[in-house]
Every structure is written in structure tokens, then in C-alpha cells.
Short mmCIF file of C-alpha atoms and ligand atoms in Angstrom, two decimals:
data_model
loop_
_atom_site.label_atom_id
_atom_site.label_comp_id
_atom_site.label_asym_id
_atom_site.label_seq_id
_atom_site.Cartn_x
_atom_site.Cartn_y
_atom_site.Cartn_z
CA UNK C 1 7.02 -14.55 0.57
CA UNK C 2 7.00 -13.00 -2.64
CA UNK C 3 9.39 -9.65 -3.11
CA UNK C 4 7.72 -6.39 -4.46
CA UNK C 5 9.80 -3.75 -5.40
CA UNK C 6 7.76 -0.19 -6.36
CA UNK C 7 10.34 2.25 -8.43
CA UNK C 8 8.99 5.65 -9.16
CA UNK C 9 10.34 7.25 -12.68
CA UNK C 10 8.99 10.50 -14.11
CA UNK C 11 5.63 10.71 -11.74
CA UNK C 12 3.96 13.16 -9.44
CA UNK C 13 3.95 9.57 -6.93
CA UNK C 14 -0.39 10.04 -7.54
CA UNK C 15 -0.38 5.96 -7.76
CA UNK C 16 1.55 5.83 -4.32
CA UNK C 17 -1.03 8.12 -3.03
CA UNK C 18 -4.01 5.67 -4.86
CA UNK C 19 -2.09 2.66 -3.28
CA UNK C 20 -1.91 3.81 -0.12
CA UNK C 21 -5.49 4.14 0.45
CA UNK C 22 -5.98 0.12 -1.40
CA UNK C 23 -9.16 -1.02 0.15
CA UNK C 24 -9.92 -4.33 -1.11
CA UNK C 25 -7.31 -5.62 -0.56
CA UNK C 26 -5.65 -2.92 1.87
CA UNK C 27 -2.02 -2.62 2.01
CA UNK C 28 -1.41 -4.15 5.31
CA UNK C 29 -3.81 -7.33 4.16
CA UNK C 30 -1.31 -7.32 0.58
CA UNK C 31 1.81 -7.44 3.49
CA UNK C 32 0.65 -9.80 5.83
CA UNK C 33 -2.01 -11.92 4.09
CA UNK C 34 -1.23 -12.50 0.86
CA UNK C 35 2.82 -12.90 1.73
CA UNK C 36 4.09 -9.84 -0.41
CA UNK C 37 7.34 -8.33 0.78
CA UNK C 38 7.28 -5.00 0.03
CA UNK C 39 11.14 -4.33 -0.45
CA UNK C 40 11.59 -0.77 -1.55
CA UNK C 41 9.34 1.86 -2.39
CA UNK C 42 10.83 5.42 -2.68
CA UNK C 43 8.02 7.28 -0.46
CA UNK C 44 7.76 4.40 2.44
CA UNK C 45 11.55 2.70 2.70
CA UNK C 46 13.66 4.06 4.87
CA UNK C 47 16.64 3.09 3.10
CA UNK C 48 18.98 5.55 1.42
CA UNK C 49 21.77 5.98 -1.06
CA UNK C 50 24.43 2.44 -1.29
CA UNK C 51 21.34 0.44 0.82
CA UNK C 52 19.12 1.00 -1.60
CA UNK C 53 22.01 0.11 -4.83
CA UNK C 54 22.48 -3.30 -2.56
CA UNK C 55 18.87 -4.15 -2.41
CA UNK C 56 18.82 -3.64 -6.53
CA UNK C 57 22.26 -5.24 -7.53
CA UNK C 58 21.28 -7.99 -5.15
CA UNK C 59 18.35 -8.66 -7.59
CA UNK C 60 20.05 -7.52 -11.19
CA UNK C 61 22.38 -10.10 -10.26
CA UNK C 62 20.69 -13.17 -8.72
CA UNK C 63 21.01 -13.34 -5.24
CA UNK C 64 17.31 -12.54 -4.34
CA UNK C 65 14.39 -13.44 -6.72
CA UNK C 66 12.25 -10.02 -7.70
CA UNK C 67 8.81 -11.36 -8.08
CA UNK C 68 7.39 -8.33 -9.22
CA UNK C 69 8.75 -5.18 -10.30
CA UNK C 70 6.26 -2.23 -10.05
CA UNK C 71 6.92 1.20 -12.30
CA UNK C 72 4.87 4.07 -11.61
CA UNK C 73 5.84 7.28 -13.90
CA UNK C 74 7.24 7.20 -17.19
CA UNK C 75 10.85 6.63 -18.49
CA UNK C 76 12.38 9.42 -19.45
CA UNK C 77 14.95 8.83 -22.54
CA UNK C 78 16.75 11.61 -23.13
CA UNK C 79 18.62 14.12 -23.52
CA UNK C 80 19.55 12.02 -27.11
CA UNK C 81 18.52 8.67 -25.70
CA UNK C 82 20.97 8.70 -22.21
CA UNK C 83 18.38 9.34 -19.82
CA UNK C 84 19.90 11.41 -18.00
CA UNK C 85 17.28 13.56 -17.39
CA UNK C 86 16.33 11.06 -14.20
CA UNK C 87 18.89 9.85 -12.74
CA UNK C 88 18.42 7.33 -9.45
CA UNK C 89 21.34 5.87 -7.41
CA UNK C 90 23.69 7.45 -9.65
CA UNK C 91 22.49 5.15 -12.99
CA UNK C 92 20.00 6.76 -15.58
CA UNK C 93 16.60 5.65 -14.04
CA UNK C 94 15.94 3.45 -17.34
CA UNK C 95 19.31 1.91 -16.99
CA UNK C 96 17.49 0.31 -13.80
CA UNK C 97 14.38 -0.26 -15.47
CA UNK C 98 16.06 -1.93 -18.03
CA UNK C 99 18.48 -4.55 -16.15
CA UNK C 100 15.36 -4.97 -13.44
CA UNK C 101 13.22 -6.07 -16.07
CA UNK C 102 14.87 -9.20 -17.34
CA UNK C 103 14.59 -10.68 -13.74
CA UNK C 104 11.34 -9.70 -12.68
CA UNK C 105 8.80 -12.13 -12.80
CA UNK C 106 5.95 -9.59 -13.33
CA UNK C 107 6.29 -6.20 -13.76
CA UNK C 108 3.49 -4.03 -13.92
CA UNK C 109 3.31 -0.42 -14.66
CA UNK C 110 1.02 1.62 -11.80
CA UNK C 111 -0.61 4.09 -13.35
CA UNK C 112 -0.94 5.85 -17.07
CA UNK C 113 2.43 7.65 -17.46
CA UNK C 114 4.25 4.06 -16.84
CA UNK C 115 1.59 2.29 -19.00
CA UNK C 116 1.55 5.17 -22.26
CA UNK C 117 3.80 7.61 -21.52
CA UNK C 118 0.50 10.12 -19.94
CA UNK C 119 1.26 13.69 -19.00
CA UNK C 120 5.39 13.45 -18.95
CA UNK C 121 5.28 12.04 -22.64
CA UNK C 122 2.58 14.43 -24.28
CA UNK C 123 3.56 17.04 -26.58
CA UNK C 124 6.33 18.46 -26.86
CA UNK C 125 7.55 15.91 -25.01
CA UNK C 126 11.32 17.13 -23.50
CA UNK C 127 12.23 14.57 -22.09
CA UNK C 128 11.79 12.04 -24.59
CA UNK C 129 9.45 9.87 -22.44
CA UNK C 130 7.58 7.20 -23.16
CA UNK C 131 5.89 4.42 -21.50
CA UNK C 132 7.14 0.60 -20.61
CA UNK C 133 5.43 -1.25 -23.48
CA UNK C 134 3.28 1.74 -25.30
CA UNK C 135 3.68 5.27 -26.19
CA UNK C 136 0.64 6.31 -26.28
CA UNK C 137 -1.13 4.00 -28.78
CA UNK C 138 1.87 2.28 -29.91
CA UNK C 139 3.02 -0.38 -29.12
CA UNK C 140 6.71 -0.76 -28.52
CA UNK C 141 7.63 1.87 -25.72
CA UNK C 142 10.96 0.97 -23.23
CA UNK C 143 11.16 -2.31 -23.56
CA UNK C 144 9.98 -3.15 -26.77
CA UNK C 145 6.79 -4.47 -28.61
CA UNK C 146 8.31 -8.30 -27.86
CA UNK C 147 9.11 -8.10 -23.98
CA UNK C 148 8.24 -10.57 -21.93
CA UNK C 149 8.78 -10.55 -18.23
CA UNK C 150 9.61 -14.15 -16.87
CA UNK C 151 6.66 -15.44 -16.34
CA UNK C 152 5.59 -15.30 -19.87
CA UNK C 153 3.50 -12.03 -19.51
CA UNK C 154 4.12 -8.72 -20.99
CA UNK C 155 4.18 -5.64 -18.95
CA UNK C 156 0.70 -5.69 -17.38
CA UNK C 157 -0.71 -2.06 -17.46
CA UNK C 158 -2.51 -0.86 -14.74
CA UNK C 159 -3.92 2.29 -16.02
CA UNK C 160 -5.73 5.55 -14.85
CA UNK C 161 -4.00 8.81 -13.39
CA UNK C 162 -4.07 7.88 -10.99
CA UNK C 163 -5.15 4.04 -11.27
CA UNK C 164 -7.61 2.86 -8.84
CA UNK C 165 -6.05 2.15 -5.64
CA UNK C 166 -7.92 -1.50 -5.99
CA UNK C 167 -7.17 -2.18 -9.27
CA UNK C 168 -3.38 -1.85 -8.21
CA UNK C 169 -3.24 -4.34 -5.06
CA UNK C 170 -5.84 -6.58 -6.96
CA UNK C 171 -3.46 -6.96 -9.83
CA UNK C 172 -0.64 -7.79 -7.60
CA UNK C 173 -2.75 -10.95 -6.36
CA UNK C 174 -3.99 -12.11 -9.35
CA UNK C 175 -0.56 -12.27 -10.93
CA UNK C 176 0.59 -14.29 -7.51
CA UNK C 177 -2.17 -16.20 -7.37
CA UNK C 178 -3.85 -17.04 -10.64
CA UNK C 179 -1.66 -15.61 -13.41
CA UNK C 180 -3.52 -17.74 -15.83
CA UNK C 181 -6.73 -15.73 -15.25
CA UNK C 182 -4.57 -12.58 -15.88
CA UNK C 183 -6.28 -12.15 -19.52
CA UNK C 184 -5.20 -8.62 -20.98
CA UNK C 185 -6.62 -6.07 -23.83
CA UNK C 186 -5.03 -4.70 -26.32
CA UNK C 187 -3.23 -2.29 -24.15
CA UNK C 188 -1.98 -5.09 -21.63
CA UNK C 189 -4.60 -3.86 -19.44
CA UNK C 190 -6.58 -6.95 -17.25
CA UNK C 191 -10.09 -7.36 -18.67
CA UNK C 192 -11.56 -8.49 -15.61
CA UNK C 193 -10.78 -4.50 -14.70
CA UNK C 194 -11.48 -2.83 -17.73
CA UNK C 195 -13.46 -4.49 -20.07
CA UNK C 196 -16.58 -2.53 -19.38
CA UNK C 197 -16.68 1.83 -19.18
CA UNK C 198 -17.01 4.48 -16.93
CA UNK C 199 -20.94 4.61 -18.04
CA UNK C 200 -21.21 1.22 -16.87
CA UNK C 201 -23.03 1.61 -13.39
CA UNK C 202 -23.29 5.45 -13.57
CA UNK C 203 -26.18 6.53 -11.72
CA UNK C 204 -26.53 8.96 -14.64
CA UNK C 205 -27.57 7.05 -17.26
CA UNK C 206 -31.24 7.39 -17.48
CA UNK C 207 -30.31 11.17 -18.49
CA UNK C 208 -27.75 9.95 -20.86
CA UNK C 209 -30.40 7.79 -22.38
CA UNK C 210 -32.93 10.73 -22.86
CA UNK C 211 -29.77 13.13 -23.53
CA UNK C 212 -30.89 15.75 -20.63
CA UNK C 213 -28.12 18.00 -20.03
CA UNK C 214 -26.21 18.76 -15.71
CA UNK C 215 -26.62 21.84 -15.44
CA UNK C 216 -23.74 22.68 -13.52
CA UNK C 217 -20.53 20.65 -12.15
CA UNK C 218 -21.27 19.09 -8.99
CA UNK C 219 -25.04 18.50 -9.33
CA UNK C 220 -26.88 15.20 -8.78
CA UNK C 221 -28.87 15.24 -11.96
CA UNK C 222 -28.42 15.08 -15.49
CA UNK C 223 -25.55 13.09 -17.83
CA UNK C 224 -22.31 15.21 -18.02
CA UNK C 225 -21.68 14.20 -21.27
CA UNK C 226 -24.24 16.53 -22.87
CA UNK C 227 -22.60 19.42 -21.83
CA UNK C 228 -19.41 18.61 -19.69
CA UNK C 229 -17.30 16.73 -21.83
CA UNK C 230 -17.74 13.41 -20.18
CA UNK C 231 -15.84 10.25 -22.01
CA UNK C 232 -17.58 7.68 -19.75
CA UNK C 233 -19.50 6.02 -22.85
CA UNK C 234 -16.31 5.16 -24.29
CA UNK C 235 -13.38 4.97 -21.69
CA UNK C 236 -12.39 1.64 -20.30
CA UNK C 237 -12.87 1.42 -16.86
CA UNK C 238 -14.47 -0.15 -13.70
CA UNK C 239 -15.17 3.03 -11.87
CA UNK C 240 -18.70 2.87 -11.51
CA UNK C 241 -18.23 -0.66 -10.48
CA UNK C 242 -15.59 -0.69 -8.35
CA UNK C 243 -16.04 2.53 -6.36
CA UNK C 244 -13.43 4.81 -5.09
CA UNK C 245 -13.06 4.43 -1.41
CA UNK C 246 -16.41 1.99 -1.88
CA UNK C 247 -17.98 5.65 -1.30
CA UNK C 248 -17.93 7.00 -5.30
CA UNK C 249 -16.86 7.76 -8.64
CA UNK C 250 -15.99 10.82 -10.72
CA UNK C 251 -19.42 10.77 -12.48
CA UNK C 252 -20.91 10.26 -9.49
CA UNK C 253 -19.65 13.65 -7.57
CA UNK C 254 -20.21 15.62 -10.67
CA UNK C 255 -17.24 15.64 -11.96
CA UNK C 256 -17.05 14.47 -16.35
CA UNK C 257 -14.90 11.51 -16.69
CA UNK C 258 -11.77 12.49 -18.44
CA UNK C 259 -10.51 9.17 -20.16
CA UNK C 260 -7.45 9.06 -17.93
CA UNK C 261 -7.60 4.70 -18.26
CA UNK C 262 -7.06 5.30 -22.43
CA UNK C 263 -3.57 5.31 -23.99
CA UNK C 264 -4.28 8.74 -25.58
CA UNK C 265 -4.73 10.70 -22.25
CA UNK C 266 -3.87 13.57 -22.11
CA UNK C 267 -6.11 14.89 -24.63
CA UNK C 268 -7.45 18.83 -24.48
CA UNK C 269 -10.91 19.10 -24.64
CA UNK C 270 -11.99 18.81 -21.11
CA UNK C 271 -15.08 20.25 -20.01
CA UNK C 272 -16.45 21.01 -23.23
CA UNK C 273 -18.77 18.21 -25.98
CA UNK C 274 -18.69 18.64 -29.32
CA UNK C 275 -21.89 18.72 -30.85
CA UNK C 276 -23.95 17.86 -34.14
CA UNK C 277 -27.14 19.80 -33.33
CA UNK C 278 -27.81 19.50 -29.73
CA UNK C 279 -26.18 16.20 -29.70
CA UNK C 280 -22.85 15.01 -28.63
CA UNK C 281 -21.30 13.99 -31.62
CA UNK C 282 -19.06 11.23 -29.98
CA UNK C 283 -21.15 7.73 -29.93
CA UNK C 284 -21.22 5.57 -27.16
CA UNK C 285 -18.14 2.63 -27.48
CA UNK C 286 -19.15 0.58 -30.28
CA UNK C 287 -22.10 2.18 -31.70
CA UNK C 288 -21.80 3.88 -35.11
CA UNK C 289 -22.03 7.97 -35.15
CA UNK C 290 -25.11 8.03 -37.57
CA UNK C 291 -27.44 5.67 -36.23
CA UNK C 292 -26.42 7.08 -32.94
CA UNK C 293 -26.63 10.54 -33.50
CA UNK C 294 -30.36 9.56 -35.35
CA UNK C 295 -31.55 7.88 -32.39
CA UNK C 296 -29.97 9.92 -29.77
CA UNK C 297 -32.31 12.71 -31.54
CA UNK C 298 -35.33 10.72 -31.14
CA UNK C 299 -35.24 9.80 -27.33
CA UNK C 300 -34.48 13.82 -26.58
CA UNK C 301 -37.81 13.88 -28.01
CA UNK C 302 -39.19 11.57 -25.72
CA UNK C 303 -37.66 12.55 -22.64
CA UNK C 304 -39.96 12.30 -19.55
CA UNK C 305 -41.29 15.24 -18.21
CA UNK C 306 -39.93 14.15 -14.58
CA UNK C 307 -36.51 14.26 -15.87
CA UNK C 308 -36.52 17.25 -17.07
CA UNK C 309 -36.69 19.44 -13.84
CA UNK C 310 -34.95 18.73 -10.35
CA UNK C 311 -36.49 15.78 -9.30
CA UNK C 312 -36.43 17.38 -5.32
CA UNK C 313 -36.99 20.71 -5.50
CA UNK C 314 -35.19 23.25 -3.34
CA UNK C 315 -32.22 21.81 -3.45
CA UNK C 316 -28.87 22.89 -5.26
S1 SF4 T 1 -22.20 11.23 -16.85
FE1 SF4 T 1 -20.75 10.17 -18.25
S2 SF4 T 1 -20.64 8.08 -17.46
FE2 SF4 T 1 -22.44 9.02 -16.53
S3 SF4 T 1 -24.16 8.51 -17.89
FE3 SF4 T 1 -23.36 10.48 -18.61
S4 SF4 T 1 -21.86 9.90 -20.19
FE4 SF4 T 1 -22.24 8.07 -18.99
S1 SF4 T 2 -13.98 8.31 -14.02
FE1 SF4 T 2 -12.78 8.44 -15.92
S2 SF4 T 2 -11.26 10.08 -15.52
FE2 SF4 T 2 -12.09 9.45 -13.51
S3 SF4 T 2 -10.68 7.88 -12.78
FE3 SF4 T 2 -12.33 6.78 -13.87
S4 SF4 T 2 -11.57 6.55 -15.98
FE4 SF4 T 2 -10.30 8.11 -14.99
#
């Protein structure tokens, strides 16, 4: 068996939710298939109080091995660096964090405010939060720019607010199973997860191409990014890959995607594309702004007439 423990810092417990409706694997298949002991989790343990201090000591100090130590919600730092602001079992919650992370063999961070610091650590920031590894960009966070957990890895981030429920229980196997396939970006996120973006298997992106416009929220045609602020074309994710309950995505429901996988979420322009003409001015991952821009111009030009209306008329 391999012991999971789940702590929950400064968090509105979305990644619990996301876990708790895994489906590939589910949660009961990550319990009693794939041997993980699920230890504590604040929202589904029913112990309290000195049971709970046990179950921790006994792995700060040896007696049990902590395989892997999963953080969902950021660490809050202050007031002037004692943490006090979250306090858990009568320690700051980082003073865990921190002793719990030199015996872990994996830890990984559910979620963006554990990866980056997310919505606790953006401005003005009072609790001084900040993420395990990152804050925000930069590298460094908790535990330092150098941390390694035991097994040789760095904190693995599992981003998204909330992250995938899959990407979360798939994680946890890989770094059982095959923690030498465990290859990570930049941002210590796995690349077999988010190597490719949000646009990536939208079923929008024969609009994108020809830069026709939704016309509202919640409709079935046209590319969100024209209008709605979408960040598909250059977010990191596998949402249009991996569905969300295999049913759907963001994009898909009508809905822009808001970059919540990137280490600079939250940002404030939801909803709304800047423009350069009647073109978004923000180029697809990879592509430079001119030449983009240029060409986007050109294909608006040649958009096909059956793109332009509703393709089944009558219908909302
Ligand atoms: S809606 Fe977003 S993800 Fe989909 S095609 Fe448009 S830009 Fe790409
Ligand atoms: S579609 Fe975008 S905002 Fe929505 S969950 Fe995926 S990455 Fe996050």
C-alpha cells in the first residue's frame, strides 16, 4: 500500500470537489486498485483534533512512510512570515507543510493556488501567500527554487482551479507507477497533461480559423476568443482532450477559457479581447503577433459563407 495524505491550506477545497468526481481513474479504483491508502483528508477523515496530530507526527518522525503528500490551497506566510494566519492542529499550517515535506516521497500540489499562489496570493496579497515551488511565475515559492521531495522530483504541479479531477488521480499513478515517465514543464507541470492547449480539440476551431465571432455565451457556434476573451490558443491544458466528466469542456458549453492552468491566473480581463482592428491582438501560443495578426486578417476575408450564419436555423 502506498500512504496518501491530502492537506488543505488556504483553498475554497474546489480540487476536493474535482477529485471527488475522478473518473479515469475513480477514487474508489485509486483505493482499491492501485493500493493507495488514503490516510487523511480534511473533508472525508473522520478523525479529529490529537488523532489527526498522531497520524502527522507519526510520519514527521519516521514511524510510517508518507508516500505522497498532496497540498491543495496556498501557504499562507504571514502576518511577518509566522503563518499564523492558518493555523491547523495548533502549528502554523506551513510549519506542517514544511516538516511533511522532507519525508514525503512525492508531493504534489492539487490545484493552482498550491502550484502559484492563484486567487489567495494575487494582489494585495494579505496574507502573504504564495505557492509550494512558484509564486506566480517565479520560481522559488515555500519550499524553495532547490526542493526536492525524496524521490528526486520537485513539487509536481497539478494545475487548474480547479485541476481536472483526472489529471489529479492520474498523477498520483504515474508517480507510483512510472515516476520516470513523470517528465515536467517549466512550471513542474506533467507534459503528458499539459503540453498541448485548451484550443487543442475545441470543436470551435474552424471559426477560430476564419475568426467568426459567438455571438452570445452559451451558443454552439462561433470561437469565443473573438469576442469573449477566450485564452484557449495559448493556455496549457488537456481540456479538450481529456473531457470533464468525459461529457465536456469549458469551450465546449460556451463558456471562454480563462487560463486558470497558467502561473499568472488570476488575471482581470475576463470576458472581454483586446483587439487590433477586428482582430484579437493576442496570437495563438507560439506564433508571432504580426504575421498573425496579417494572416488572421486574410482568412476573415475568406470566411465561408456557411459559417457565417447558424448553421441550423431556429435554434438559440
Ligand atoms: S473558443 Fe477558445 S479554445 Fe475554442 S477555438 Fe476559439 S480560441 Fe480556441
Ligand atoms: S478550459 Fe481553460 S479555464 Fe477552463 S478549466 Fe480548462 S484551462 Fe481552466
Amino acid at each position: 500500500m502506498a500512504n496518501l495524505l491530502w492537506l488543505e491550506g488556504s483553498a475554497c477545497s474546489g480540487n476536493t470537489m474535482a477529485f471527488l468526481t475522478a473518473d479515469q481513474p475513480d477514487v474508489i479504483d485509486l483505493l482499491t486498485q492501485y493500493g493507495v491508502k488514503l490516510c487523511w483528508h480534511p473533508s472525508l477523515s473522520l478523525e479529529m483534533g490529537d488523532s489527526v496530530k498522531k497520524i502527522l507526527r507519526d510520519f514527521i518522525d519516521g514511524h510510517e512512510p508518507l508516500d505522497i503528500l498532496v497540498i491543495e490551497g496556498a501557504i499562507a506566510q504571514g502576518p511577518n512570515g509566522t503563518g499564523k494566519y492558518d493555523v491547523f492542529c495548533e502549528r502554523p499550517f506551513k510549519d506542517w507543510v514544511a516538516d511533511l515535506s522532507k519525508v514525503a516521497r512525492f508531493v504534489i500540489a492539487a490545484g493552482d493556488c498550491s502550484c502559484f499562489g492563484g486567487i489567495p496570493a494575487a494582489d494585495p496579497n494579505p496574507t502573504d501567500a504564495t505557492g509550494l515551488q512558484f509564486h506566480r511565475k517565479d520560481k522559488g515559492g515555500f519550499l524553495g527554487a532547490n526542493y526536492r521531495s525524496a524521490s528526486g522530483l520537485p513539487v509536481i504541479n497539478v494545475s487548474g482551479c480547479p485541476a481536472h479531477p483526472d489529471w489529479i488521480t492520474q498523477t498520483i499513478i504515474g508517480a507510483l507507477t512510472r515516476p520516470q515517465d513523470l517528465l515536467l514543464d517549466e512550471y513542474h507541470r506533467p507534459l503528458d497533461l499539459y503540453s498541448t492547449t485548451t484550443h487543442q480539440g475545441c470543436t470551435r476551431n474552424e471559426y477560430f480559423e476564419y475568426k467568426i465571432a459567438a455571438e452570445t455565451l452559451g451558443c454552439k457556434e462561433g470561437c469565443l476568443s473573438v469576442n469573449f476573451g477566450c485564452q484557449g490558443h495559448y493556455t496549457h491544458s488537456s481540456c479538450n482532450r481529456i473531457l470533464w466528466n468525459r461529457q465536456s469542456s469549458k469551450t465546449r458549453a460556451g463558456v471562454p477559457c480563462f487560463g486558470c492552468t497558467e502561473p499568472d491566473f488570476p488575471t482581470f480581463n475576463y470576458f472581454k479581447t483586446e483587439k487590433v482592428g477586428m482582430i484579437p491582438k493576442k496570437s495563438p501560443l507560439g506564433v508571432p503577433t504580426l504575421p498573425y495578426i496579417a494572416a488572421a486578417a486574410v482568412s476573415k476575408l475568406a470566411a465561408p459563407e456557411r459559417l457565417k450564419g447558424k448553421m441550423i436555423k431556429g435554434r438559440e
